[in-house]
Amino acid sequence: MAGMTDTNTDELAQWMAAEQGESWDEADALFAGVASRYLPLTEVPAGLSMRIMAAMPHRAASLNARAMGDVAGSWWARLTVASALAVLGAALSAVSAGQLFDLAAVVVSATARLTHGVLTSLSAALGVWGVSWTLLTNLGRAAMLITTSGPAPALIVANLFLAIASFAGLTRLLAPREECS
């Protein structure tokens, strides 16, 4: 901005003070005054509005598809999906068939006992409560045994970290664009 006088620098200082003071209307007016002297006006190209309208989606469905494409194209969404698949694969490979059969046997046994207990103790609410309590304690013990043995604690922690990463990514995706930069 060659050839600026003290008056021009005062206008720049006033504009910057208005911007920093968050007086947006005053700042816009001051900037328009300064910019009109130093920035050349440009002509609007012929057919600009037609090109803009042609680039706009014609249906709401295409807007949704474009938004989904943007989400699927982002690096953190791909990383989250890949992490979820890796954790799922690790979980399936870490659980042995013996553990699954043990859990299935406990569940079938507990369900059979509950069914038997409910049918035979229908008139005695205390009996049903006792059977239900036994069932719940047996299921709790079996679940505790499965979740604390082998690689299960590490997989649970991996799922927790994946959930945190997904939450952070979704928070970033849904944040206004000014906060993302």
GROMACS .gro file of C-alpha atoms in nm:
model
  181
    1MET     CA    1   0.000   0.000   0.000
    2ALA     CA    2   0.244   0.253  -0.123
    3GLY     CA    3   0.173   0.622  -0.081
    4MET     CA    4  -0.019   0.597   0.246
    5THR     CA    5  -0.052   0.914   0.449
    6ASP     CA    6  -0.106   0.959   0.821
    7THR     CA    7  -0.480   0.988   0.752
    8ASN     CA    8  -0.478   0.648   0.584
    9THR     CA    9  -0.286   0.485   0.868
   10ASP     CA   10  -0.531   0.639   1.114
   11GLU     CA   11  -0.815   0.476   0.919
   12LEU     CA   12  -0.632   0.141   0.934
   13ALA     CA   13  -0.581   0.180   1.308
   14GLN     CA   14  -0.949   0.267   1.353
   15TRP     CA   15  -1.051  -0.036   1.147
   16MET     CA   16  -0.824  -0.270   1.347
   17ALA     CA   17  -0.955  -0.125   1.675
   18ALA     CA   18  -1.313  -0.181   1.558
   19GLU     CA   19  -1.229  -0.542   1.459
   20GLN     CA   20  -1.065  -0.612   1.793
   21GLY     CA   21  -1.347  -0.440   1.980
   22GLU     CA   22  -1.597  -0.660   1.797
   23SER     CA   23  -1.785  -0.362   1.653
   24TRP     CA   24  -1.861  -0.554   1.338
   25ASP     CA   25  -2.077  -0.298   1.156
   26GLU     CA   26  -1.832  -0.016   1.222
   27ALA     CA   27  -1.539  -0.240   1.122
   28ASP     CA   28  -1.713  -0.333   0.796
   29ALA     CA   29  -1.779   0.032   0.713
   30LEU     CA   30  -1.418   0.131   0.788
   31PHE     CA   31  -1.279  -0.158   0.586
   32ALA     CA   32  -1.504  -0.070   0.291
   33GLY     CA   33  -1.370   0.286   0.300
   34VAL     CA   34  -1.005   0.173   0.312
   35ALA     CA   35  -1.044  -0.107   0.059
   36SER     CA   36  -1.232   0.105  -0.192
   37ARG     CA   37  -0.923   0.322  -0.239
   38TYR     CA   38  -0.669   0.037  -0.276
   39LEU     CA   39  -0.849  -0.267  -0.415
   40PRO     CA   40  -0.973  -0.254  -0.774
   41LEU     CA   41  -1.335  -0.338  -0.845
   42THR     CA   42  -1.379  -0.654  -1.047
   43GLU     CA   43  -1.649  -0.718  -1.299
   44VAL     CA   44  -1.885  -1.009  -1.243
   45PRO     CA   45  -1.825  -1.266  -1.517
   46ALA     CA   46  -2.114  -1.329  -1.752
   47GLY     CA   47  -2.317  -1.636  -1.657
   48LEU     CA   48  -2.178  -1.657  -1.301
   49SER     CA   49  -2.518  -1.705  -1.139
   50MET     CA   50  -2.609  -1.973  -1.394
   51ARG     CA   51  -2.288  -2.165  -1.318
   52ILE     CA   52  -2.352  -2.137  -0.944
   53MET     CA   53  -2.707  -2.266  -0.983
   54ALA     CA   54  -2.587  -2.551  -1.206
   55ALA     CA   55  -2.338  -2.657  -0.939
   56MET     CA   56  -2.607  -2.669  -0.669
   57PRO     CA   57  -2.766  -3.009  -0.596
   58HIS     CA   58  -3.107  -3.051  -0.754
   59ARG     CA   59  -3.259  -3.273  -0.486
   60ALA     CA   60  -3.234  -3.300  -0.110
   61ALA     CA   61  -3.123  -3.664  -0.148
   62SER     CA   62  -2.814  -3.558  -0.336
   63LEU     CA   63  -2.729  -3.323  -0.048
   64ASN     CA   64  -2.748  -3.615   0.196
   65ALA     CA   65  -2.540  -3.835  -0.033
   66ARG     CA   66  -2.277  -3.562  -0.066
   67ALA     CA   67  -2.268  -3.517   0.313
   68MET     CA   68  -2.226  -3.894   0.361
   69GLY     CA   69  -1.949  -3.892   0.100
   70ASP     CA   70  -1.774  -3.613   0.291
   71VAL     CA   71  -1.797  -3.809   0.616
   72ALA     CA   72  -1.680  -4.136   0.457
   73GLY     CA   73  -1.397  -3.952   0.283
   74SER     CA   74  -1.248  -3.803   0.599
   75TRP     CA   75  -0.937  -3.962   0.746
   76TRP     CA   76  -1.073  -3.995   1.101
   77ALA     CA   77  -1.391  -4.174   0.985
   78ARG     CA   78  -1.182  -4.426   0.791
   79LEU     CA   79  -0.949  -4.466   1.089
   80THR     CA   80  -1.244  -4.522   1.324
   81VAL     CA   81  -1.398  -4.788   1.099
   82ALA     CA   82  -1.061  -4.961   1.056
   83SER     CA   83  -1.004  -4.955   1.434
   84ALA     CA   84  -1.351  -5.096   1.499
   85LEU     CA   85  -1.290  -5.380   1.254
   86ALA     CA   86  -0.948  -5.450   1.405
   87VAL     CA   87  -1.090  -5.463   1.760
   88LEU     CA   88  -1.378  -5.685   1.646
   89GLY     CA   89  -1.137  -5.918   1.469
   90ALA     CA   90  -0.908  -5.929   1.771
   91ALA     CA   91  -1.204  -6.004   1.998
   92LEU     CA   92  -1.324  -6.288   1.778
   93SER     CA   93  -0.977  -6.435   1.745
   94ALA     CA   94  -0.903  -6.408   2.118
   95VAL     CA   95  -1.211  -6.593   2.242
   96SER     CA   96  -1.161  -6.966   2.233
   97ALA     CA   97  -1.432  -7.211   2.142
   98GLY     CA   98  -1.401  -7.364   2.488
   99GLN     CA   99  -1.487  -7.032   2.653
  100LEU     CA  100  -1.786  -6.988   2.424
  101PHE     CA  101  -1.908  -7.341   2.499
  102ASP     CA  102  -1.861  -7.285   2.874
  103LEU     CA  103  -2.058  -6.962   2.857
  104ALA     CA  104  -2.331  -7.127   2.646
  105ALA     CA  105  -2.354  -7.416   2.893
  106VAL     CA  106  -2.387  -7.177   3.188
  107VAL     CA  107  -2.651  -6.971   3.008
  108VAL     CA  108  -2.853  -7.280   2.906
  109SER     CA  109  -2.822  -7.426   3.255
  110ALA     CA  110  -2.923  -7.101   3.419
  111THR     CA  111  -3.214  -7.052   3.178
  112ALA     CA  112  -3.334  -7.407   3.239
  113ARG     CA  113  -3.309  -7.357   3.614
  114LEU     CA  114  -3.495  -7.028   3.593
  115THR     CA  115  -3.769  -7.180   3.379
  116HIS     CA  116  -3.798  -7.479   3.610
  117GLY     CA  117  -3.793  -7.258   3.916
  118VAL     CA  118  -4.059  -7.022   3.782
  119LEU     CA  119  -4.291  -7.304   3.678
  120THR     CA  120  -4.258  -7.498   4.003
  121SER     CA  121  -4.253  -7.200   4.240
  122LEU     CA  122  -4.525  -6.986   4.086
  123SER     CA  123  -4.724  -6.972   4.407
  124ALA     CA  124  -4.420  -6.902   4.622
  125ALA     CA  125  -4.273  -6.562   4.538
  126LEU     CA  126  -3.986  -6.622   4.774
  127GLY     CA  127  -3.888  -6.937   4.584
  128VAL     CA  128  -3.885  -6.751   4.255
  129TRP     CA  129  -3.673  -6.477   4.409
  130GLY     CA  130  -3.424  -6.735   4.534
  131VAL     CA  131  -3.395  -6.904   4.193
  132SER     CA  132  -3.366  -6.571   4.016
  133TRP     CA  133  -3.096  -6.459   4.258
  134THR     CA  134  -2.906  -6.782   4.200
  135LEU     CA  135  -2.940  -6.739   3.826
  136LEU     CA  136  -2.815  -6.382   3.838
  137THR     CA  137  -2.521  -6.468   4.060
  138ASN     CA  138  -2.423  -6.761   3.837
  139LEU     CA  139  -2.448  -6.545   3.525
  140GLY     CA  140  -2.253  -6.270   3.698
  141ARG     CA  141  -1.979  -6.511   3.799
  142ALA     CA  142  -1.960  -6.655   3.446
  143ALA     CA  143  -1.951  -6.308   3.290
  144MET     CA  144  -1.682  -6.197   3.538
  145LEU     CA  145  -1.476  -6.507   3.461
  146ILE     CA  146  -1.499  -6.448   3.084
  147THR     CA  147  -1.427  -6.074   3.103
  148THR     CA  148  -1.131  -6.105   3.339
  149SER     CA  149  -0.951  -6.394   3.173
  150GLY     CA  150  -0.724  -6.388   2.872
  151PRO     CA  151  -0.719  -6.085   2.646
  152ALA     CA  152  -1.074  -5.970   2.732
  153PRO     CA  153  -0.967  -5.678   2.960
  154ALA     CA  154  -0.740  -5.543   2.686
  155LEU     CA  155  -1.023  -5.568   2.432
  156ILE     CA  156  -1.259  -5.387   2.668
  157VAL     CA  157  -1.003  -5.108   2.710
  158ALA     CA  158  -0.952  -5.098   2.331
  159ASN     CA  159  -1.328  -5.060   2.284
  160LEU     CA  160  -1.328  -4.779   2.541
  161PHE     CA  161  -1.051  -4.594   2.354
  162LEU     CA  162  -1.234  -4.651   2.025
  163ALA     CA  163  -1.550  -4.502   2.173
  164ILE     CA  164  -1.354  -4.199   2.298
  165ALA     CA  165  -1.194  -4.151   1.956
  166SER     CA  166  -1.532  -4.183   1.785
  167PHE     CA  167  -1.683  -3.927   2.023
  168ALA     CA  168  -1.396  -3.686   1.958
  169GLY     CA  169  -1.431  -3.733   1.583
  170LEU     CA  170  -1.806  -3.679   1.587
  171THR     CA  171  -1.765  -3.373   1.806
  172ARG     CA  172  -1.516  -3.235   1.554
  173LEU     CA  173  -1.743  -3.322   1.260
  174LEU     CA  174  -2.048  -3.159   1.414
  175ALA     CA  175  -1.863  -2.849   1.536
  176PRO     CA  176  -1.898  -2.523   1.345
  177ARG     CA  177  -1.629  -2.479   1.079
  178GLU     CA  178  -1.461  -2.192   1.269
  179GLU     CA  179  -1.370  -2.428   1.554
  180CYS     CA  180  -1.222  -2.693   1.324
  181SER     CA  181  -0.927  -2.495   1.193
   0.00000   0.00000   0.00000
